Coordinates of C-alpha atoms and ligand atoms in Angstrom, one line a residue:
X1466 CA 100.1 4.8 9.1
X1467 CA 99.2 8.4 8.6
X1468 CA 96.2 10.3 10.3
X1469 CA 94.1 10.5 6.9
X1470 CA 95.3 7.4 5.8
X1471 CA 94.2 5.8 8.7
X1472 CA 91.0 8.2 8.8
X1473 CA 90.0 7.4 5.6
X1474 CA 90.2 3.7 6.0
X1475 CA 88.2 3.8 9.3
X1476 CA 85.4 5.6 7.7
X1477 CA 85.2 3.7 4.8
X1478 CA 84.7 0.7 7.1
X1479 CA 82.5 2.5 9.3
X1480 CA 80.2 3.5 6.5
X1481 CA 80.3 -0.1 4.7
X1482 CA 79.3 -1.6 8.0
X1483 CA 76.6 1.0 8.4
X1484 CA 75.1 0.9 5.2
X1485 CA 75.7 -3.0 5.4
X1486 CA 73.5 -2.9 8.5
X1487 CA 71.0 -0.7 6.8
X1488 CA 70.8 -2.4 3.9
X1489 CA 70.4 -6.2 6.2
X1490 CA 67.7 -4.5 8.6
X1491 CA 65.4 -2.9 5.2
X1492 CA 65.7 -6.1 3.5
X1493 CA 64.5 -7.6 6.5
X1494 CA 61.4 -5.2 7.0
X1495 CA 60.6 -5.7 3.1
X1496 CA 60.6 -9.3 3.6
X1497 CA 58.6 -9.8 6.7
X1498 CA 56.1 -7.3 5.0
X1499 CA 56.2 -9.2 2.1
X1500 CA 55.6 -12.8 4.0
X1501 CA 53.0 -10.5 6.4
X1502 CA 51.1 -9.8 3.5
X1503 CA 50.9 -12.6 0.9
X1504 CA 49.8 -14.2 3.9
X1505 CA 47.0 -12.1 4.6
X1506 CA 46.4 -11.8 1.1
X1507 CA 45.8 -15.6 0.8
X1508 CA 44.0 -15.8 4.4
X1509 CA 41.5 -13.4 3.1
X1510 CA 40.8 -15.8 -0.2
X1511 CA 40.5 -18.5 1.6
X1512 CA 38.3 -17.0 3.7
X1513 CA 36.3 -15.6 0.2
X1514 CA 36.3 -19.5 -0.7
X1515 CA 34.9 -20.4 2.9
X1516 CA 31.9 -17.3 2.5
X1517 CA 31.4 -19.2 -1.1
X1518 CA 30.8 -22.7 0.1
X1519 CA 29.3 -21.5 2.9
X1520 CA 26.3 -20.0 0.6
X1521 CA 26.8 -23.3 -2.3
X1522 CA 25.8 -25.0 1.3
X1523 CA 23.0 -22.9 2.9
X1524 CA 21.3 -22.7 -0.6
X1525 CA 21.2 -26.5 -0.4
X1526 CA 20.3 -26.7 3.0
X1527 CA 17.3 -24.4 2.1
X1528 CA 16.8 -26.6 -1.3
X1529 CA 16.2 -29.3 1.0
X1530 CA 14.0 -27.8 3.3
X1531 CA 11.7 -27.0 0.2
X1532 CA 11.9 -30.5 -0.9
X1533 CA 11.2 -32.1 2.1
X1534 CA 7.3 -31.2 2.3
X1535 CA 7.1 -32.6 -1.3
X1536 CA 8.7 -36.2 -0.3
X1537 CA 5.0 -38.1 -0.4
X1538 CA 4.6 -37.0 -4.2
X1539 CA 5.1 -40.3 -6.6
X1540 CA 8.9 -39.9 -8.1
X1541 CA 7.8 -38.4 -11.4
X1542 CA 6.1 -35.6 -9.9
X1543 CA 8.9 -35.1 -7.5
X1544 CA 11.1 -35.0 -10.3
X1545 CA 9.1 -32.6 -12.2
X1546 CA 9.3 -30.1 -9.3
X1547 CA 12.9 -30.7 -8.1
X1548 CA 14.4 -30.1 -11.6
X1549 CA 12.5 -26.6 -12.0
X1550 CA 14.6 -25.8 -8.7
X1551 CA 18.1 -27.0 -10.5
X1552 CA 18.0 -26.0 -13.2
X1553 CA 18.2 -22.4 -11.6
X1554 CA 21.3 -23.4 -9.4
X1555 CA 24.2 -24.3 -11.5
X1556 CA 26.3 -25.4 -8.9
X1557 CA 23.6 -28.2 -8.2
X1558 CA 24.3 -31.5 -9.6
X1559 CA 21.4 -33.5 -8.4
X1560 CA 19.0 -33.4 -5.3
X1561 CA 17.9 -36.8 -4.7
X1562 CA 15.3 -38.6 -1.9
X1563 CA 16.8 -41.9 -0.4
X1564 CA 15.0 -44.5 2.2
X1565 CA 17.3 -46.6 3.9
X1566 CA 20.6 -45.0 2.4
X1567 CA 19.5 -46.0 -1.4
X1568 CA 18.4 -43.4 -3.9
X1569 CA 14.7 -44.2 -4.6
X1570 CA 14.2 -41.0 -6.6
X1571 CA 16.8 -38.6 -8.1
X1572 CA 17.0 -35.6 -10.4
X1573 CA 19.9 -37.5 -12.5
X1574 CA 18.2 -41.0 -13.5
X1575 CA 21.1 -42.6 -13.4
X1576 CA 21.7 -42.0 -9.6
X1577 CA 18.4 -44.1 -8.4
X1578 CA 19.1 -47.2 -7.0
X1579 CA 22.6 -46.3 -6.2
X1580 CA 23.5 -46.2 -2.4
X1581 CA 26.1 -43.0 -2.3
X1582 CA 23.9 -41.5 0.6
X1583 CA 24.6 -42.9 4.0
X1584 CA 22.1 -42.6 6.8
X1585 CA 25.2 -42.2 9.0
X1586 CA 26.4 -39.5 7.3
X1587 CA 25.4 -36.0 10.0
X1588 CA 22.7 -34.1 8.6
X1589 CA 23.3 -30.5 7.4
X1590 CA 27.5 -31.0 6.8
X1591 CA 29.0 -31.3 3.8
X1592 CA 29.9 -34.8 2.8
X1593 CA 32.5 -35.2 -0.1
X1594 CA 32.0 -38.6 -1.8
X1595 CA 33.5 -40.3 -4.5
X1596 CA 30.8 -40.0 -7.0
X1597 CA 29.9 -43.5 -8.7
X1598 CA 28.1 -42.2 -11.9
X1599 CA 28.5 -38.0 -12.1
X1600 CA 31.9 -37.0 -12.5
X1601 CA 33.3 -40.5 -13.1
X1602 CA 34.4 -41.1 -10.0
X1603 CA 35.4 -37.9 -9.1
X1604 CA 34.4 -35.8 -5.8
X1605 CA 31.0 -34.7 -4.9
X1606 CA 29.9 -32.5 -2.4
X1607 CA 26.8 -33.7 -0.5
X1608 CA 24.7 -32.6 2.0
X1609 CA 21.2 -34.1 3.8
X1610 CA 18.7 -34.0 5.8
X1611 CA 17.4 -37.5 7.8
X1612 CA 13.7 -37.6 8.5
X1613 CA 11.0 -40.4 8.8
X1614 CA 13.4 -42.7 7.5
X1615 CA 14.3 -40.9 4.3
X1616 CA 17.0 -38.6 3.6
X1617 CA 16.8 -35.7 1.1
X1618 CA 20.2 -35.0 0.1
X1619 CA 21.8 -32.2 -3.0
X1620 CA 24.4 -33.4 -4.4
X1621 CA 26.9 -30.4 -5.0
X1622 CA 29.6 -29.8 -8.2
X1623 CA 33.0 -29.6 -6.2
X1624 CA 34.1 -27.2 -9.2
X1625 CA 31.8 -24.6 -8.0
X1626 CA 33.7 -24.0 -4.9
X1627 CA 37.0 -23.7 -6.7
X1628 CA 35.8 -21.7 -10.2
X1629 CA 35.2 -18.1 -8.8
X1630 CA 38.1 -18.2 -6.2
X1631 CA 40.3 -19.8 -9.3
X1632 CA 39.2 -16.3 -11.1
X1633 CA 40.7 -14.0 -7.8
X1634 CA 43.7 -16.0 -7.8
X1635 CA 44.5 -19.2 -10.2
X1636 CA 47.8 -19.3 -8.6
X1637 CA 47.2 -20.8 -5.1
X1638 CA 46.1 -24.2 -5.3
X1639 CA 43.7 -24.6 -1.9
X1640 CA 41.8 -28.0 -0.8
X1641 CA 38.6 -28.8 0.8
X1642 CA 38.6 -31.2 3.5
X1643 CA 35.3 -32.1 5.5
X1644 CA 34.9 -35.2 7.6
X1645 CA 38.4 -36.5 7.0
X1646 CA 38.3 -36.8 2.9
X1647 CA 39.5 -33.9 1.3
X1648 CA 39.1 -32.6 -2.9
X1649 CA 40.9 -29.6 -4.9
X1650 CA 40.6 -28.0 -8.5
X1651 CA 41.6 -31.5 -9.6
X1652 CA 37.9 -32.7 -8.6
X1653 CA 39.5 -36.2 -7.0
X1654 CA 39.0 -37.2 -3.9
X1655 CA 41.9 -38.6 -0.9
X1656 CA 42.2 -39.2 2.2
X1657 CA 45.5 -39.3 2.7
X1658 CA 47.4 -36.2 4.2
X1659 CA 48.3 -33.4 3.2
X1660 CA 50.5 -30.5 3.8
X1661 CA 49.3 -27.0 4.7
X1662 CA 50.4 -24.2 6.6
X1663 CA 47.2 -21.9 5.7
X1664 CA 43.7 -22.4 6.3
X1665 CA 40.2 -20.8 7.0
X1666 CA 37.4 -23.3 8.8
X1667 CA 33.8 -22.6 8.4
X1668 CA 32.0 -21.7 11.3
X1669 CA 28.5 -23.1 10.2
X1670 CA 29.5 -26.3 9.1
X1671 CA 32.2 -29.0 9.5
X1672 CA 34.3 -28.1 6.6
X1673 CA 38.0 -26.1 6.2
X1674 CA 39.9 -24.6 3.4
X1675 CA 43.8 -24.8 3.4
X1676 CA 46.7 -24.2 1.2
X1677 CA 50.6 -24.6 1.5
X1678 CA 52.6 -21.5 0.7
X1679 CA 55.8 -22.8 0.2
X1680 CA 59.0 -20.7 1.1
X1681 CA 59.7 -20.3 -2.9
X1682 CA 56.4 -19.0 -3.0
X1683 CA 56.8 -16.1 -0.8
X1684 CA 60.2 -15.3 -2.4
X1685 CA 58.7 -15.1 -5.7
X1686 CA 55.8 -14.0 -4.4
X1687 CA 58.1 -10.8 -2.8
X1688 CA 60.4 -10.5 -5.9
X1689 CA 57.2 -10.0 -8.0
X1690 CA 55.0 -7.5 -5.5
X1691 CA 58.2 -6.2 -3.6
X1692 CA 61.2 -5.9 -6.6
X1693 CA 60.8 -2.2 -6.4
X1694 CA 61.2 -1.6 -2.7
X1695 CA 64.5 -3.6 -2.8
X1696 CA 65.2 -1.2 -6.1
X1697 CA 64.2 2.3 -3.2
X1698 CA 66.2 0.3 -0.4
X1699 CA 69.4 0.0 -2.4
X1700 CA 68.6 3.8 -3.5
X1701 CA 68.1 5.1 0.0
X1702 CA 71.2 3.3 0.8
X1703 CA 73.6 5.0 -1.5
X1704 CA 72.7 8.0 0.2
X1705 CA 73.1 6.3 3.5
X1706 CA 76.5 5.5 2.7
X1707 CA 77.1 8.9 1.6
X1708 CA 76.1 10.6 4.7
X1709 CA 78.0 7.8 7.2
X1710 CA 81.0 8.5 4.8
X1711 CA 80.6 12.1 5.6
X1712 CA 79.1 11.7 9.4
X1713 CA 81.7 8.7 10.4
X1714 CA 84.9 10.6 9.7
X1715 CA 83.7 13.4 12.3
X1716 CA 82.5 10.3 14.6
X1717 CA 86.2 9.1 14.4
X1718 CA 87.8 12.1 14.8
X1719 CA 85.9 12.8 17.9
X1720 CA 86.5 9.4 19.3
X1721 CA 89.7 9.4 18.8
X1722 CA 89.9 12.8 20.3
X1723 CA 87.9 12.1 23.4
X1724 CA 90.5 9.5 24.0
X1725 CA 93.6 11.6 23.7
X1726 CA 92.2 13.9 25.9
X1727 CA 91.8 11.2 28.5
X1728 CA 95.3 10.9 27.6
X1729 CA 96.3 14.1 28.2
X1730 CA 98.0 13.9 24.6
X1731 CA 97.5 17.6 23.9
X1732 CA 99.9 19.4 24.6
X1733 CA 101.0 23.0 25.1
X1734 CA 103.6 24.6 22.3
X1735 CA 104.7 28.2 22.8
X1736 CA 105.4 31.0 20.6
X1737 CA 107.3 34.4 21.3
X1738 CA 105.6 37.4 21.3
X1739 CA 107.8 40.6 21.3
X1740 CA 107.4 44.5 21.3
X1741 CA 108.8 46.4 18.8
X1742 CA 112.7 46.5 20.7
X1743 CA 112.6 43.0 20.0
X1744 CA 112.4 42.2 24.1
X1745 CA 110.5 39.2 24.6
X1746 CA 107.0 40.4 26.3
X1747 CA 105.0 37.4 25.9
X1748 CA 103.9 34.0 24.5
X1749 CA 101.1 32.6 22.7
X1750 CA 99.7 28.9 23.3
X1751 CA 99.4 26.8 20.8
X1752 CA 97.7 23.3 20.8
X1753 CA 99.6 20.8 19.6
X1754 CA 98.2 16.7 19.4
X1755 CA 101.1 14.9 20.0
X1756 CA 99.3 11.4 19.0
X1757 CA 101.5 8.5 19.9
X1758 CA 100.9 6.4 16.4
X1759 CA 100.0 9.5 13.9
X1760 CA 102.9 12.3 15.4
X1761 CA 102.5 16.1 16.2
X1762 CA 98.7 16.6 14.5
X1763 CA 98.6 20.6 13.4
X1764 CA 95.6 22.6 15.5
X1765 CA 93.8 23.2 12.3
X1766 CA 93.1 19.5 12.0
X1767 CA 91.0 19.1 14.6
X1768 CA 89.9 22.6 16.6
X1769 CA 87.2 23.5 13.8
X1770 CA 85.9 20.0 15.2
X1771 CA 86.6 20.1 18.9
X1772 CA 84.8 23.5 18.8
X1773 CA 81.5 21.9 17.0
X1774 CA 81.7 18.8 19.5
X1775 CA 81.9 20.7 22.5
X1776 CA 85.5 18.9 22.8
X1777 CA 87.0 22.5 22.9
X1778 CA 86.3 23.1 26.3
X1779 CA 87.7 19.9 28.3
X1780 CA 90.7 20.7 26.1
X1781 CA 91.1 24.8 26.9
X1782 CA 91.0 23.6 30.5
X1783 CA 92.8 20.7 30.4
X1784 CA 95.6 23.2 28.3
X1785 CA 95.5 26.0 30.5
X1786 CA 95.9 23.4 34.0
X1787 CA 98.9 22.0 32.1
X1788 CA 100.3 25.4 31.3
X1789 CA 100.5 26.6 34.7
X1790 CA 102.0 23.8 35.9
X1791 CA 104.7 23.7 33.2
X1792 CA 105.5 27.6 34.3
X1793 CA 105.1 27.1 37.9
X1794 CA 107.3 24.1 38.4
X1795 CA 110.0 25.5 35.9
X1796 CA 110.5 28.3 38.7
X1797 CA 110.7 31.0 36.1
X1798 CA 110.4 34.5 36.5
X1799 CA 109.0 36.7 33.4
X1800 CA 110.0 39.7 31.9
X1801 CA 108.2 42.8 32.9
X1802 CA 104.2 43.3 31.7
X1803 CA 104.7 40.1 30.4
X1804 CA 101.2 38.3 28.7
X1805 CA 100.4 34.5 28.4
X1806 CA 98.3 34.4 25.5
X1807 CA 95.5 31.5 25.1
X1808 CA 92.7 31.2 22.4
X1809 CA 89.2 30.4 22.7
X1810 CA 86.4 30.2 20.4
X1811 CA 82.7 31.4 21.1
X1812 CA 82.0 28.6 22.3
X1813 CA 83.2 29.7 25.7
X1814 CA 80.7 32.7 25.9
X1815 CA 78.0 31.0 26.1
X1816 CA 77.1 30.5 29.7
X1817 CA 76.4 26.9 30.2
X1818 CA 80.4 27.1 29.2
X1819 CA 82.0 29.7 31.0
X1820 CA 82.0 27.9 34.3
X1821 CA 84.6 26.1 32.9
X1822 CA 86.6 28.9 31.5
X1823 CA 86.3 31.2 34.6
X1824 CA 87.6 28.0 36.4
X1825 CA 90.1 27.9 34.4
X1826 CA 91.2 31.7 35.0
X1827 CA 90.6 31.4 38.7
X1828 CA 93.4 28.7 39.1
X1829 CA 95.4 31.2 36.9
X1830 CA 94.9 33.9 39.4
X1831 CA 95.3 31.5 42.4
X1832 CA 98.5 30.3 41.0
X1833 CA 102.2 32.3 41.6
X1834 CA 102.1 32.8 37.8
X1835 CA 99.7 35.7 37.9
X1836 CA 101.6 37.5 40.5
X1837 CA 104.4 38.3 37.4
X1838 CA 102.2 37.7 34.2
X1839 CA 99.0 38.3 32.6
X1840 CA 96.9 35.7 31.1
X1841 CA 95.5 37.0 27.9
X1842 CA 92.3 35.5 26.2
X1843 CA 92.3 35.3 22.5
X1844 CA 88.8 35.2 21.0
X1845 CA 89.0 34.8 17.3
X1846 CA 86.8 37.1 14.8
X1847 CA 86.0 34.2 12.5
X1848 CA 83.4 32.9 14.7
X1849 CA 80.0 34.4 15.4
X1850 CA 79.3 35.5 19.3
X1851 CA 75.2 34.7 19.4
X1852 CA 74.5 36.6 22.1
X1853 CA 76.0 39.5 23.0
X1854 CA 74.8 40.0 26.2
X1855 CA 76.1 36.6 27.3
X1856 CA 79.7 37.9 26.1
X1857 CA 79.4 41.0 27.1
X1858 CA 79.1 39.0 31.0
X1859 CA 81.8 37.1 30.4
X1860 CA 83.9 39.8 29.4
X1861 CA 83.2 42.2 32.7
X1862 CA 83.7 38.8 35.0
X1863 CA 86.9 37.8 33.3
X1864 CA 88.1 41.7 33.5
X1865 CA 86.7 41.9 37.0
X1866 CA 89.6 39.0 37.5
X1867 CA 92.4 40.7 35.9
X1868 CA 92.6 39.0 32.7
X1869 CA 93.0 40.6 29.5
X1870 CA 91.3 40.0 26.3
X1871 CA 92.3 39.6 22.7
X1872 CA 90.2 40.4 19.7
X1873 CA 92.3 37.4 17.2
X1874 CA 92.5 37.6 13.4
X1875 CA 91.1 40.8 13.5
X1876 CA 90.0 42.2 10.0
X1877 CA 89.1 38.6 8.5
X1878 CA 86.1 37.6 10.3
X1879 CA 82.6 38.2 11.9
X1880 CA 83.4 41.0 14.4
X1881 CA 80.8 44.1 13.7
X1882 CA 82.6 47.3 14.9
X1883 CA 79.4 47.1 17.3
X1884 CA 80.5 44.3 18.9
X1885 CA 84.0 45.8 19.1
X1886 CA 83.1 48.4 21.0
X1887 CA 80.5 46.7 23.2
X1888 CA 83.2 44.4 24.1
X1889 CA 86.1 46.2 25.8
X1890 CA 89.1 44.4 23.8
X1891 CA 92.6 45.0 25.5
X1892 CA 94.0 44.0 22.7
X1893 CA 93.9 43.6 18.7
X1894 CA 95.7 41.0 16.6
X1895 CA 96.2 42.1 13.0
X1896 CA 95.7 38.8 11.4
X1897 CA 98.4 37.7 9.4
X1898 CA 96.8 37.7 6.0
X1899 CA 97.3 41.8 6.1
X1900 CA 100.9 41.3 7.3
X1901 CA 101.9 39.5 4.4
X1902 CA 100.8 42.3 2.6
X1903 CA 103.7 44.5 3.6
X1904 CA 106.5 43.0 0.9
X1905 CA 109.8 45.1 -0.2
X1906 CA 108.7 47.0 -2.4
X1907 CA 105.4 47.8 -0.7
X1908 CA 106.5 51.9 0.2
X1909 CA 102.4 52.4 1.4
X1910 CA 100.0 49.6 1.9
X1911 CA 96.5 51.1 2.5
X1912 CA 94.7 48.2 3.6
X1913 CA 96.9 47.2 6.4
X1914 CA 97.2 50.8 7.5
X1915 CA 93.2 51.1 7.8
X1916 CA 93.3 48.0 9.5
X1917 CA 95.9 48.9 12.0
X1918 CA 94.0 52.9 12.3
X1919 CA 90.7 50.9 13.0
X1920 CA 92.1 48.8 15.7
X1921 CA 94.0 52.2 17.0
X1922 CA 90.6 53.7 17.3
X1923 CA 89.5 51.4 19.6
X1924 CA 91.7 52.3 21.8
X1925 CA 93.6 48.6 21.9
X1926 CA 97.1 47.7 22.3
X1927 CA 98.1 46.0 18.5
X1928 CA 99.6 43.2 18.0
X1929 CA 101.3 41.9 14.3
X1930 CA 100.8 38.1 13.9
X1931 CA 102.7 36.1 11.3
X1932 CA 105.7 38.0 11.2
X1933 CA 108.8 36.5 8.8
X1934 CA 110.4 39.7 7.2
X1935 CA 112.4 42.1 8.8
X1936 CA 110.8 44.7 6.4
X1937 CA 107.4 43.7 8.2
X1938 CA 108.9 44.2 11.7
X1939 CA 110.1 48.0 10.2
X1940 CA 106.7 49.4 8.6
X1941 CA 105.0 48.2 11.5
X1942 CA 107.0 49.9 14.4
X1943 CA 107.0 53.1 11.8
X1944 CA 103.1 52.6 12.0
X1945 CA 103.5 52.3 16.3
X1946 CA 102.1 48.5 16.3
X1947 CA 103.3 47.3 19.8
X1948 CA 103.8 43.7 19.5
X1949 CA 104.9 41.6 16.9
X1950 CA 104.7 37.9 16.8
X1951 CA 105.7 35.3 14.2
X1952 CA 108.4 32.8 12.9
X1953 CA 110.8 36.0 12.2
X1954 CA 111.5 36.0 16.3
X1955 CA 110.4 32.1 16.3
X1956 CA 108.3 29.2 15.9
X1957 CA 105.6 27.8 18.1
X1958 CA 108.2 25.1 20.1
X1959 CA 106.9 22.9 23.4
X1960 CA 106.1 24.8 26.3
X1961 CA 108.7 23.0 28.5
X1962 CA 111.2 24.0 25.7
X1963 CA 110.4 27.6 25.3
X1964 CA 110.9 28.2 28.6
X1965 CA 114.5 26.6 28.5
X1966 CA 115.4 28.7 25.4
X1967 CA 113.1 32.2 26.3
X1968 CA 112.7 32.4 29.9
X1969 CA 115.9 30.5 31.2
X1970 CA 117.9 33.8 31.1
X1971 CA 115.1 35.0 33.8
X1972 CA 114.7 31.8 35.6
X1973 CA 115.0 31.7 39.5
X1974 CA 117.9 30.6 41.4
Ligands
C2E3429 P1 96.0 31.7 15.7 O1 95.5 31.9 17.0 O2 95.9 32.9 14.8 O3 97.6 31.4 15.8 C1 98.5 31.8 15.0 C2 98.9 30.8 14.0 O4 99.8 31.3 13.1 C3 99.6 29.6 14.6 O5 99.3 28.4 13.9 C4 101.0 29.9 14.4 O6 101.9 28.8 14.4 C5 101.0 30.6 13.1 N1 102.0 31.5 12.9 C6 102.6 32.4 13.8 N2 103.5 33.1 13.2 C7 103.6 32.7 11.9 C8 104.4 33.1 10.8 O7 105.3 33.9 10.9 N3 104.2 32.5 9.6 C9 103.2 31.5 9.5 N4 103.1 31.0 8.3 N5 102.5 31.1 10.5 C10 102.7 31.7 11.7 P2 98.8 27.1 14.6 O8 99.6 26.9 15.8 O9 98.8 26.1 13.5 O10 97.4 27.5 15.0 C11 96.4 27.7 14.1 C12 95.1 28.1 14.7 O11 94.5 27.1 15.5 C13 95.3 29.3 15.7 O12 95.4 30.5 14.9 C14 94.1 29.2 16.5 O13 93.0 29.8 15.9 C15 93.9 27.7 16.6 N6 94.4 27.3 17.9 C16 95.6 26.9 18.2 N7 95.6 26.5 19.5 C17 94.4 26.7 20.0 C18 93.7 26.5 21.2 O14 94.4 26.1 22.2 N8 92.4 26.8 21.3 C19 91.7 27.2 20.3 N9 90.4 27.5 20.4 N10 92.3 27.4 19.1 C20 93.6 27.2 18.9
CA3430 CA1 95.6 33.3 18.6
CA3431 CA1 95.5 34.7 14.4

């Protein structure tokens, strides 16, 4: 399988398992939300239907209160007085006065002489009972009051606690249970049990309101008040698949990078660099990943990455270790003013990185290598040096050492002349770009030659990169470029091989 092949696969998966995760963990927030608040929705009516009964039952408490006084007054009288107080309470059915738990005088004639009020019964509770005349059979709520043997009692409509709480929500069906018995809308009365997973008790009097809220409720319940936010989640996760797309194939990359460089799976490739005799005066190093299941991986691949990971700077050091060793144990010996070229990117200016480098250059100068060679830094134009000062440190250390600097690509990128001549640049490489320029039939080309004057004026040795044609290799040494590099004198080859094939001839016995 190919690098981008493979690539392409992994991030794909990577983003389908990120956006699945997303998608699993907002479903899961709308849905606890949700459950959190048609619970708290329901809670909150059934504590409405609890404030409700509560005053249904403190107005009959105070009902009896008022009637109690009145209790010695012959029946008719009684009633007289009683009905100008119900007729004013709607949810009233009947208030009635009882000796000995049978009705001796009631608002509702047909209740006297029935025995639906118990002495036992606690005062000042509700009571539901199954009616025996009102409601034909049906629940009623009751409360009394016990005194001197009587028992003034109100008998209650069960409706009342359900009809302005059936208004707020008609959907959830809540019961009433007090002392055991228990009513709803219906108006019937059980005692059996019942299921609930929801309910509100009074705190004044013995009673509690409860529902069930079945799991098909809630999902409903979600789908209806919650559709949209499932509509926003699987919005906001398109556009969290887009950005894993785009994030996870950097996330590979740099994975899979991190671990070849544990590896040690890039590797140093060399390239000759020549004056214009055509004597060999130098190399260039080139990265090469030699990946063990994707094959050689081109620089451009991955460097523009490594440099924004920070990846760049294990690597230059990891690249420059390995080429020392490769020249020192080779037991070469170099041609005369000969330059070891190695790039670095702006990264490497900034202090918290140029431990590294200077490390890097301090086992160059500790090693027999830089007793016959000179170790050249390439920094390339394209990127932007942020602070100049910081270079401009870097720069006078790194001289201070005996290495020499490279100002790469020059004419393409970011480079002011400011910063040219603030940084002291031993030498110039006129990127290739301007090179090609320079064809057959090209007598004069004015571009390159301002390009190459500019770099002469800055007082820089120049060096020609990309170099195929021999007509290239003759306008430049008319125009007194020093150094020419490119596939014309050869391609970037292994480093252990370049020395076989370029510095064998000056290898020591
Ligand atoms: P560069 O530093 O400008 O290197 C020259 C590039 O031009 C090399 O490409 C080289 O193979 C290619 N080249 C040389 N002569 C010719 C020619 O005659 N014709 C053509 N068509 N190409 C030629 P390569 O090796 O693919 O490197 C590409 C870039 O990657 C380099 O450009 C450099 O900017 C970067 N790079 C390579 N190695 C390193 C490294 O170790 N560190 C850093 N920071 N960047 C590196
Ligand atoms: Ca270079
Ligand atoms: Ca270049």
């Amino acid at each position: 399988m190919n690098l981008h092949v493979d690539l392409k696969y992994r991030q794909w998966s990577l983003a389908f398992f990120t956006t699945f995760i997303f998608l699993i963990c907002g479903s899961i927030v709308i849905i606890a939300n949700g459950i959190y608040s048609i619970k708290n929705e329901n809670q909150s009516i059934l504590n409405t239907a609890v404030a409700e009964i509560d005053s249904i039952l403190y107005s009959s408490q105070n009902t009896i209160y008022d009637t109690m006084p009145l209790v010695g007054l012959s029946c008719d009288d009684l009633k007289q007085k009683l009905i100008g107080i119900i007729v004013k309470k709607p949810s009233f059915e009947s208030i009635n006065i009882s000796k000995s738990s049978e009705i001796i005088c009631s608002t509702y004639d047909r209740l006297i002489h029935t025995t639906n009020i118990d002495a036992s019964y606690p005062n000042n509770e509700l009571i539901l009972v199954k009616s025996k005349v009102i409601n034909s059979g049906g629940a009623i709520g009751v409360i009394k009051e016990s005194f001197n043997n009587y028992e003034v009692s109100v008998g209650i409509d069960v409706s009342a606690f359900f009809s302005s709480l059936y208004l707020i929500n008609p959907d959830i069906d809540f019961k009433v249970e007090a002392l055991g018995k228990w009513t709803d809308r219906s108006g019937d009365i059980y005692s059996s049990y019942y299921e609930n997973n929801l309910s509100s008790k009074s705190s004044k009097y013995n009673y509690k309101v409860s529902t069930y809220i079945s799991l098909n409720n809630y999902l409903s319940g979600i789908m209806l008040g919650y559709g949209w936010h499932f509509i926003l989640l699987i919005f906001i996760a398109v556009f969290v698949w887009y950005f894993s797309y785009k994030k996870s194939a950097e996330k590979v990359m740099a994975l899979l990078m991190k671990n070849s460089l544990e590896k040690k799976h890039f590797k140093p490739y060399a390239q000759p660099i020549m004056n214009s005799k055509g004597e060999l005066k130098g190399l260039e190093i080139l990265i090469r990943w030699e990946h063990k299941k994707y094959g050689i991986i081109p620089p451009d691949m991955f460097i523009p990455l490594a440099e924004k990971t920070g990846l760049i700077i294990p690597m230059t050091r990891q690249l420059i270790t390995d080429t020392i060793q490769n020249l020192e144990y080779s037991y070469c010996h170099f041609p005369k003013d000969f330059h070891i070229g190695v790039n670095i990117c702006t990264q490497h200016c900034k202090l918290i990185n140029q431990i590294s480098l200077l490390a890097s250059c301090q086992e160059f100068m500790d090693s027999q290598i830089s007793k016959q060679a000179y170790l050249t830094l390439e920094l390339t134009e394209r990127g932007l040096i942020d602070d100049i000062d910081e270079a401009k440190i870097l720069f006078e250390r790194l001289q201070h050492m005996g290495i020499k600097l490279a100002v790469d690509d020059f004419g393409t990128g970011n480079a002011s002349l400011s910063i040219l001549s603030n940084l002291d640049f031993d030498f110039i490489k006129i990127d290739k770009s301007f090179i090609d320029l320079i064809d057959v039939n090209t007598e004069n080309s004015p571009i390159v030659d301002n390009v190459i004057d500019l770099a002469k004026r800055l007082n820089s040795g120049l060096i020609a990169e990309g170099v195929e044609k021999q007509v290239q290799i003759d306008y430049l040494k008319i125009k007194g470029v020093d150094y020419i590099q490119g596939y014309y004198y050869g391609k970037p080859i292994q480093l252990k091989l370049f020395i076989d094939e370029y510095l064998g001839k000056y290898k020591r016995e």
